[in-house]
């Protein structure tokens, strides 16, 4: 089974490494230059060179030049893992078996953008790892392999990213050797059970101290590394917060956004709409004295 691999993030690198490790016949790799669009960008050029596989850096994976390069590799199947732009029909239909995609959610639920971030920000207790054959919809094609991944209260974007990745690599071990079997079982998705998460913007990462502390905690852990970080503004500066914890039992007569002194939780403690947040890690060089408002 001849494979052309497309990807451009850290997960892509890990998945490509696993394909090489299990002896998959990878005949070409498409990756991109770093445009700054992906905070977890990874260049697949070096791993391709080490494994003596041709690698093409592209800006438009749907271009005629890219399609011709892929077609010349005569792939049986294309793996597109970690590529946020939609593939056009010509590319989806180029390989006889189709294009394998990946979505870090329990499809058909939670299709769309930023699934790891949304799962944490919304306080979900479960997500998933789903491989599927891509079609012209968003994460809507027939499922190849799907696994549930629990979300723990102490998880953040980094730890959940790693656990989903570990699950996905095990799935590759299981299904790649069998995928070319014409009797390989696929599972259709029930669109009635689906929803689609929207794209997040910079405003979605701004901390609103009027929210309950639980919601702010979820926002901070959802946007922490490898992502862009939640933020608040002070003195004309945007300050990133990377780690926090909820402080409960705060007096109700303190306004949201006020920095308070709490002997039980030393450091910067900010009153929220309900309870408070202790900032454990944030950008340095910011003075936050008790009594100040954010």
mmCIF file of C-alpha atoms in Angstrom:
data_model
loop_
_atom_site.group_PDB
_atom_site.id
_atom_site.type_symbol
_atom_site.label_atom_id
_atom_site.label_comp_id
_atom_site.label_asym_id
_atom_site.label_seq_id
_atom_site.Cartn_x
_atom_site.Cartn_y
_atom_site.Cartn_z
ATOM 1 C CA UNK A 1 0.000 0.000 0.000
ATOM 2 C CA UNK A 2 1.773 3.113 -1.310
ATOM 3 C CA UNK A 3 1.174 6.152 0.929
ATOM 4 C CA UNK A 4 1.619 9.872 0.291
ATOM 5 C CA UNK A 5 1.594 11.752 3.602
ATOM 6 C CA UNK A 6 0.394 15.356 4.069
ATOM 7 C CA UNK A 7 0.898 17.254 7.339
ATOM 8 C CA UNK A 8 2.438 20.269 8.993
ATOM 9 C CA UNK A 9 2.047 20.111 12.801
ATOM 10 C CA UNK A 10 3.685 18.210 15.661
ATOM 11 C CA UNK A 11 1.023 15.501 15.500
ATOM 12 C CA UNK A 12 1.850 15.023 11.802
ATOM 13 C CA UNK A 13 5.493 14.436 12.697
ATOM 14 C CA UNK A 14 4.624 11.867 15.363
ATOM 15 C CA UNK A 15 2.229 10.034 13.030
ATOM 16 C CA UNK A 16 4.750 9.979 10.176
ATOM 17 C CA UNK A 17 7.404 8.625 12.551
ATOM 18 C CA UNK A 18 5.020 5.830 13.526
ATOM 19 C CA UNK A 19 4.305 4.957 9.888
ATOM 20 C CA UNK A 20 8.036 4.642 9.261
ATOM 21 C CA UNK A 21 8.448 2.585 12.447
ATOM 22 C CA UNK A 22 5.829 0.013 11.396
ATOM 23 C CA UNK A 23 7.298 -0.299 7.915
ATOM 24 C CA UNK A 24 4.552 1.461 5.978
ATOM 25 C CA UNK A 25 5.415 2.199 2.334
ATOM 26 C CA UNK A 26 5.528 6.008 2.432
ATOM 27 C CA UNK A 27 6.476 7.167 -1.083
ATOM 28 C CA UNK A 28 6.121 10.935 -0.696
ATOM 29 C CA UNK A 29 5.548 13.666 1.897
ATOM 30 C CA UNK A 30 3.920 17.089 1.475
ATOM 31 C CA UNK A 31 4.462 19.686 4.174
ATOM 32 C CA UNK A 32 4.428 23.484 4.365
ATOM 33 C CA UNK A 33 6.737 26.304 5.279
ATOM 34 C CA UNK A 34 6.114 27.988 8.641
ATOM 35 C CA UNK A 35 3.502 30.675 8.009
ATOM 36 C CA UNK A 36 2.842 31.314 11.707
ATOM 37 C CA UNK A 37 -0.691 29.956 11.302
ATOM 38 C CA UNK A 38 -0.035 26.848 13.424
ATOM 39 C CA UNK A 39 1.426 27.338 16.906
ATOM 40 C CA UNK A 40 2.497 23.664 16.898
ATOM 41 C CA UNK A 41 4.054 23.781 13.410
ATOM 42 C CA UNK A 42 6.488 21.013 12.488
ATOM 43 C CA UNK A 43 8.563 20.739 9.299
ATOM 44 C CA UNK A 44 8.493 17.190 7.929
ATOM 45 C CA UNK A 45 11.475 17.751 5.656
ATOM 46 C CA UNK A 46 14.162 16.343 7.948
ATOM 47 C CA UNK A 47 12.381 13.100 8.846
ATOM 48 C CA UNK A 48 11.663 12.587 5.138
ATOM 49 C CA UNK A 49 15.344 13.088 4.291
ATOM 50 C CA UNK A 50 16.479 10.651 6.994
ATOM 51 C CA UNK A 51 14.085 8.019 5.632
ATOM 52 C CA UNK A 52 15.017 8.802 2.007
ATOM 53 C CA UNK A 53 11.491 9.792 1.018
ATOM 54 C CA UNK A 54 10.854 12.724 -1.380
ATOM 55 C CA UNK A 55 9.385 15.771 0.380
ATOM 56 C CA UNK A 56 7.611 18.740 -1.191
ATOM 57 C CA UNK A 57 7.066 22.039 0.660
ATOM 58 C CA UNK A 58 3.809 23.546 -0.579
ATOM 59 C CA UNK A 59 1.755 26.653 0.070
ATOM 60 C CA UNK A 60 -1.325 25.308 -1.727
ATOM 61 C CA UNK A 61 -1.877 21.566 -1.473
ATOM 62 C CA UNK A 62 -4.680 21.796 -4.065
ATOM 63 C CA UNK A 63 -2.527 23.459 -6.756
ATOM 64 C CA UNK A 64 -2.013 21.785 -10.131
ATOM 65 C CA UNK A 65 1.718 21.459 -9.431
ATOM 66 C CA UNK A 66 1.140 19.726 -6.094
ATOM 67 C CA UNK A 67 -1.460 17.386 -7.564
ATOM 68 C CA UNK A 68 0.892 16.407 -10.374
ATOM 69 C CA UNK A 69 3.715 15.743 -7.876
ATOM 70 C CA UNK A 70 1.449 13.512 -5.784
ATOM 71 C CA UNK A 71 0.041 11.750 -8.856
ATOM 72 C CA UNK A 72 3.563 10.891 -10.008
ATOM 73 C CA UNK A 73 4.100 8.986 -6.745
ATOM 74 C CA UNK A 74 1.217 6.610 -7.676
ATOM 75 C CA UNK A 75 -0.245 6.444 -4.160
ATOM 76 C CA UNK A 76 -2.835 3.853 -3.241
ATOM 77 C CA UNK A 77 -3.941 6.084 -0.362
ATOM 78 C CA UNK A 78 -3.153 9.546 1.003
ATOM 79 C CA UNK A 79 -2.815 10.268 4.715
ATOM 80 C CA UNK A 80 -3.680 13.899 5.525
ATOM 81 C CA UNK A 81 -2.986 14.280 9.247
ATOM 82 C CA UNK A 82 -2.598 17.758 10.718
ATOM 83 C CA UNK A 83 -3.590 19.976 7.786
ATOM 84 C CA UNK A 84 -6.237 22.578 8.577
ATOM 85 C CA UNK A 85 -7.240 23.564 5.038
ATOM 86 C CA UNK A 86 -9.924 21.641 3.174
ATOM 87 C CA UNK A 87 -8.868 19.407 0.298
ATOM 88 C CA UNK A 88 -10.629 19.858 -3.037
ATOM 89 C CA UNK A 89 -12.365 17.009 -4.840
ATOM 90 C CA UNK A 90 -9.526 16.377 -7.316
ATOM 91 C CA UNK A 91 -7.115 15.634 -4.476
ATOM 92 C CA UNK A 92 -9.703 13.646 -2.518
ATOM 93 C CA UNK A 93 -10.218 11.414 -5.560
ATOM 94 C CA UNK A 94 -6.586 11.173 -6.678
ATOM 95 C CA UNK A 95 -5.658 7.963 -4.817
ATOM 96 C CA UNK A 96 -7.757 4.822 -5.470
ATOM 97 C CA UNK A 97 -8.446 4.211 -1.762
ATOM 98 C CA UNK A 98 -9.035 7.882 -0.922
ATOM 99 C CA UNK A 99 -7.640 10.191 1.752
ATOM 100 C CA UNK A 100 -7.337 9.258 5.431
ATOM 101 C CA UNK A 101 -7.981 12.165 7.803
ATOM 102 C CA UNK A 102 -7.809 12.584 11.570
ATOM 103 C CA UNK A 103 -9.866 14.559 14.071
ATOM 104 C CA UNK A 104 -9.111 14.715 17.825
ATOM 105 C CA UNK A 105 -12.726 14.262 18.900
ATOM 106 C CA UNK A 106 -15.256 11.459 19.215
ATOM 107 C CA UNK A 107 -16.889 11.790 15.799
ATOM 108 C CA UNK A 108 -19.569 12.417 14.692
ATOM 109 C CA UNK A 109 -19.759 14.786 17.679
ATOM 110 C CA UNK A 110 -17.633 17.922 17.769
ATOM 111 C CA UNK A 111 -16.580 18.327 14.165
ATOM 112 C CA UNK A 112 -14.906 21.534 13.091
ATOM 113 C CA UNK A 113 -12.185 23.801 14.390
ATOM 114 C CA UNK A 114 -9.928 23.693 17.478
ATOM 115 C CA UNK A 115 -11.375 20.488 18.994
ATOM 116 C CA UNK A 116 -8.835 20.134 21.814
ATOM 117 C CA UNK A 117 -9.269 23.768 22.850
ATOM 118 C CA UNK A 118 -13.071 23.683 22.692
ATOM 119 C CA UNK A 119 -13.277 20.415 24.640
ATOM 120 C CA UNK A 120 -11.322 21.938 27.529
ATOM 121 C CA UNK A 121 -12.896 25.400 27.386
ATOM 122 C CA UNK A 122 -16.371 23.869 27.520
ATOM 123 C CA UNK A 123 -15.419 21.652 30.447
ATOM 124 C CA UNK A 124 -16.112 18.342 28.698
ATOM 125 C CA UNK A 125 -15.185 15.104 30.452
ATOM 126 C CA UNK A 126 -14.604 13.056 27.294
ATOM 127 C CA UNK A 127 -13.170 13.554 23.833
ATOM 128 C CA UNK A 128 -11.767 11.138 21.289
ATOM 129 C CA UNK A 129 -9.366 10.161 18.532
ATOM 130 C CA UNK A 130 -10.979 9.500 15.148
ATOM 131 C CA UNK A 131 -9.549 8.434 11.782
ATOM 132 C CA UNK A 132 -11.840 8.564 8.756
ATOM 133 C CA UNK A 133 -11.873 8.693 4.978
ATOM 134 C CA UNK A 134 -12.238 12.333 3.986
ATOM 135 C CA UNK A 135 -14.980 13.722 1.766
ATOM 136 C CA UNK A 136 -15.860 17.292 0.821
ATOM 137 C CA UNK A 137 -17.548 17.885 4.169
ATOM 138 C CA UNK A 138 -15.839 18.778 7.432
ATOM 139 C CA UNK A 139 -14.846 15.622 9.365
ATOM 140 C CA UNK A 140 -17.892 13.806 8.004
ATOM 141 C CA UNK A 141 -16.543 10.795 6.094
ATOM 142 C CA UNK A 142 -16.796 7.105 7.047
ATOM 143 C CA UNK A 143 -14.877 6.165 10.184
ATOM 144 C CA UNK A 144 -11.840 3.891 10.056
ATOM 145 C CA UNK A 145 -11.031 3.863 13.779
ATOM 146 C CA UNK A 146 -12.464 5.723 16.781
ATOM 147 C CA UNK A 147 -11.426 5.690 20.434
ATOM 148 C CA UNK A 148 -12.708 7.537 23.501
ATOM 149 C CA UNK A 149 -10.211 9.647 25.470
ATOM 150 C CA UNK A 150 -11.171 10.837 28.987
ATOM 151 C CA UNK A 151 -10.516 14.438 30.002
ATOM 152 C CA UNK A 152 -9.279 14.818 33.573
ATOM 153 C CA UNK A 153 -9.911 17.959 35.625
ATOM 154 C CA UNK A 154 -6.178 18.644 35.862
ATOM 155 C CA UNK A 155 -5.636 18.233 32.110
ATOM 156 C CA UNK A 156 -4.527 21.134 29.982
ATOM 157 C CA UNK A 157 -4.009 21.489 26.230
ATOM 158 C CA UNK A 158 -0.520 20.018 26.414
ATOM 159 C CA UNK A 159 -1.389 16.922 28.435
ATOM 160 C CA UNK A 160 -4.574 16.216 26.473
ATOM 161 C CA UNK A 161 -2.736 16.716 23.162
ATOM 162 C CA UNK A 162 -0.158 14.132 24.253
ATOM 163 C CA UNK A 163 -2.741 11.597 25.431
ATOM 164 C CA UNK A 164 -4.782 11.892 22.236
ATOM 165 C CA UNK A 165 -1.578 11.539 20.215
ATOM 166 C CA UNK A 166 -0.593 8.381 22.117
ATOM 167 C CA UNK A 167 -4.046 6.928 21.455
ATOM 168 C CA UNK A 168 -3.864 7.823 17.759
ATOM 169 C CA UNK A 169 -0.447 6.205 17.331
ATOM 170 C CA UNK A 170 -1.805 2.965 18.786
ATOM 171 C CA UNK A 171 -4.700 3.159 16.343
ATOM 172 C CA UNK A 172 -2.257 3.487 13.437
ATOM 173 C CA UNK A 173 -0.510 0.335 14.647
ATOM 174 C CA UNK A 174 -3.843 -1.477 14.554
ATOM 175 C CA UNK A 175 -5.460 -0.385 11.295
ATOM 176 C CA UNK A 176 -2.693 0.543 8.836
ATOM 177 C CA UNK A 177 -1.593 -3.078 8.202
ATOM 178 C CA UNK A 178 -5.220 -4.039 7.460
ATOM 179 C CA UNK A 179 -6.472 -0.965 5.608
ATOM 180 C CA UNK A 180 -5.865 -2.330 2.096
ATOM 181 C CA UNK A 181 -8.106 -5.335 2.819
ATOM 182 C CA UNK A 182 -11.261 -4.871 0.696
ATOM 183 C CA UNK A 183 -13.276 -6.237 3.621
ATOM 184 C CA UNK A 184 -11.914 -3.666 6.092
ATOM 185 C CA UNK A 185 -14.968 -2.526 8.118
ATOM 186 C CA UNK A 186 -15.897 1.158 7.932
ATOM 187 C CA UNK A 187 -18.470 2.929 10.108
ATOM 188 C CA UNK A 188 -20.746 5.574 8.605
ATOM 189 C CA UNK A 189 -21.301 8.744 10.631
ATOM 190 C CA UNK A 190 -24.784 9.703 11.788
ATOM 191 C CA UNK A 191 -25.105 13.399 10.929
ATOM 192 C CA UNK A 192 -28.031 13.691 13.348
ATOM 193 C CA UNK A 193 -25.535 13.211 16.193
ATOM 194 C CA UNK A 194 -23.079 15.811 14.903
ATOM 195 C CA UNK A 195 -22.277 19.413 15.734
ATOM 196 C CA UNK A 196 -19.592 21.658 14.278
ATOM 197 C CA UNK A 197 -17.362 23.937 16.361
ATOM 198 C CA UNK A 198 -16.588 27.343 14.897
ATOM 199 C CA UNK A 199 -13.203 28.945 14.382
ATOM 200 C CA UNK A 200 -11.861 30.769 17.427
ATOM 201 C CA UNK A 201 -10.440 34.282 17.229
ATOM 202 C CA UNK A 202 -8.204 36.421 19.436
ATOM 203 C CA UNK A 203 -11.210 37.799 21.333
ATOM 204 C CA UNK A 204 -12.134 34.268 22.442
ATOM 205 C CA UNK A 205 -8.889 34.092 24.415
ATOM 206 C CA UNK A 206 -9.511 37.232 26.477
ATOM 207 C CA UNK A 207 -10.180 36.565 30.166
ATOM 208 C CA UNK A 208 -13.406 38.153 31.408
ATOM 209 C CA UNK A 209 -13.110 38.220 35.204
ATOM 210 C CA UNK A 210 -16.902 38.472 35.502
ATOM 211 C CA UNK A 211 -17.102 34.815 34.471
ATOM 212 C CA UNK A 212 -17.131 32.089 37.141
ATOM 213 C CA UNK A 213 -13.618 31.001 38.100
ATOM 214 C CA UNK A 214 -14.348 27.500 36.790
ATOM 215 C CA UNK A 215 -14.922 28.874 33.292
ATOM 216 C CA UNK A 216 -11.757 30.971 33.427
ATOM 217 C CA UNK A 217 -9.759 27.962 34.627
ATOM 218 C CA UNK A 218 -11.074 26.000 31.640
ATOM 219 C CA UNK A 219 -10.192 28.838 29.257
ATOM 220 C CA UNK A 220 -6.625 29.058 30.570
ATOM 221 C CA UNK A 221 -5.986 25.312 30.456
ATOM 222 C CA UNK A 222 -7.548 25.068 26.998
ATOM 223 C CA UNK A 223 -5.328 27.747 25.481
ATOM 224 C CA UNK A 224 -2.044 26.977 27.225
ATOM 225 C CA UNK A 225 1.005 25.621 25.388
ATOM 226 C CA UNK A 226 1.282 24.431 22.635
ATOM 227 C CA UNK A 227 -1.418 27.015 21.851
ATOM 228 C CA UNK A 228 -1.436 30.799 22.099
ATOM 229 C CA UNK A 229 -2.446 31.310 25.750
ATOM 230 C CA UNK A 230 -5.409 33.071 27.379
ATOM 231 C CA UNK A 231 -4.781 36.732 28.136
ATOM 232 C CA UNK A 232 -5.852 39.859 29.969
ATOM 233 C CA UNK A 233 -4.936 43.483 29.282
ATOM 234 C CA UNK A 234 -3.226 45.823 31.728
ATOM 235 C CA UNK A 235 -1.463 49.159 31.175
ATOM 236 C CA UNK A 236 -1.881 48.792 27.427
ATOM 237 C CA UNK A 237 -0.171 45.407 27.439
ATOM 238 C CA UNK A 238 -1.575 41.978 26.695
ATOM 239 C CA UNK A 239 -0.467 39.459 29.335
ATOM 240 C CA UNK A 240 -0.602 35.703 28.701
ATOM 241 C CA UNK A 241 -1.639 33.320 31.494
ATOM 242 C CA UNK A 242 -0.392 29.745 31.189
ATOM 243 C CA UNK A 243 -1.550 28.023 34.371
ATOM 244 C CA UNK A 244 -4.069 28.687 37.143
ATOM 245 C CA UNK A 245 -6.211 27.090 39.816
ATOM 246 C CA UNK A 246 -9.633 27.819 41.279
ATOM 247 C CA UNK A 247 -9.790 29.345 44.774
ATOM 248 C CA UNK A 248 -13.145 28.661 46.408
ATOM 249 C CA UNK A 249 -14.913 30.217 49.363
ATOM 250 C CA UNK A 250 -14.241 33.846 48.426
ATOM 251 C CA UNK A 251 -16.381 36.621 49.956
ATOM 252 C CA UNK A 252 -19.240 37.653 47.697
ATOM 253 C CA UNK A 253 -18.804 41.380 48.415
ATOM 254 C CA UNK A 254 -15.578 41.682 46.365
ATOM 255 C CA UNK A 255 -15.924 42.855 42.781
ATOM 256 C CA UNK A 256 -14.787 40.672 39.865
ATOM 257 C CA UNK A 257 -11.356 41.619 38.543
ATOM 258 C CA UNK A 258 -9.907 42.769 41.867
ATOM 259 C CA UNK A 259 -6.575 41.329 43.009
ATOM 260 C CA UNK A 260 -7.041 40.105 46.570
ATOM 261 C CA UNK A 261 -4.902 38.806 49.401
ATOM 262 C CA UNK A 262 -5.672 35.210 50.326
ATOM 263 C CA UNK A 263 -3.348 33.605 52.892
ATOM 264 C CA UNK A 264 -4.505 30.136 51.810
ATOM 265 C CA UNK A 265 -3.467 30.775 48.192
ATOM 266 C CA UNK A 266 -0.327 32.931 47.981
ATOM 267 C CA UNK A 267 0.495 34.714 44.758
ATOM 268 C CA UNK A 268 -1.790 36.659 42.450
ATOM 269 C CA UNK A 269 -5.416 35.849 43.300
ATOM 270 C CA UNK A 270 -8.115 37.544 41.210
ATOM 271 C CA UNK A 271 -11.771 37.627 42.253
ATOM 272 C CA UNK A 272 -14.123 36.301 39.586
ATOM 273 C CA UNK A 273 -17.890 36.327 39.138
ATOM 274 C CA UNK A 274 -17.957 33.192 41.312
ATOM 275 C CA UNK A 275 -14.917 32.158 43.390
ATOM 276 C CA UNK A 276 -11.436 33.345 42.364
ATOM 277 C CA UNK A 277 -8.444 32.378 40.223
ATOM 278 C CA UNK A 278 -4.883 32.031 41.460
ATOM 279 C CA UNK A 279 -2.448 32.692 38.633
ATOM 280 C CA UNK A 280 0.311 30.084 38.863
ATOM 281 C CA UNK A 281 2.196 30.953 35.664
ATOM 282 C CA UNK A 282 2.018 33.999 33.427
ATOM 283 C CA UNK A 283 4.306 36.206 31.367
ATOM 284 C CA UNK A 284 6.989 37.855 33.467
ATOM 285 C CA UNK A 285 7.606 41.537 34.004
ATOM 286 C CA UNK A 286 4.098 42.414 35.166
ATOM 287 C CA UNK A 287 3.507 43.961 38.575
ATOM 288 C CA UNK A 288 0.157 42.965 40.061
ATOM 289 C CA UNK A 289 -0.371 44.357 43.543
ATOM 290 C CA UNK A 290 -3.274 43.519 45.851
ATOM 291 C CA UNK A 291 -6.162 45.940 45.465
ATOM 292 C CA UNK A 292 -5.572 46.575 41.792
ATOM 293 C CA UNK A 293 -8.301 45.865 39.234
ATOM 294 C CA UNK A 294 -7.828 43.929 36.007
#
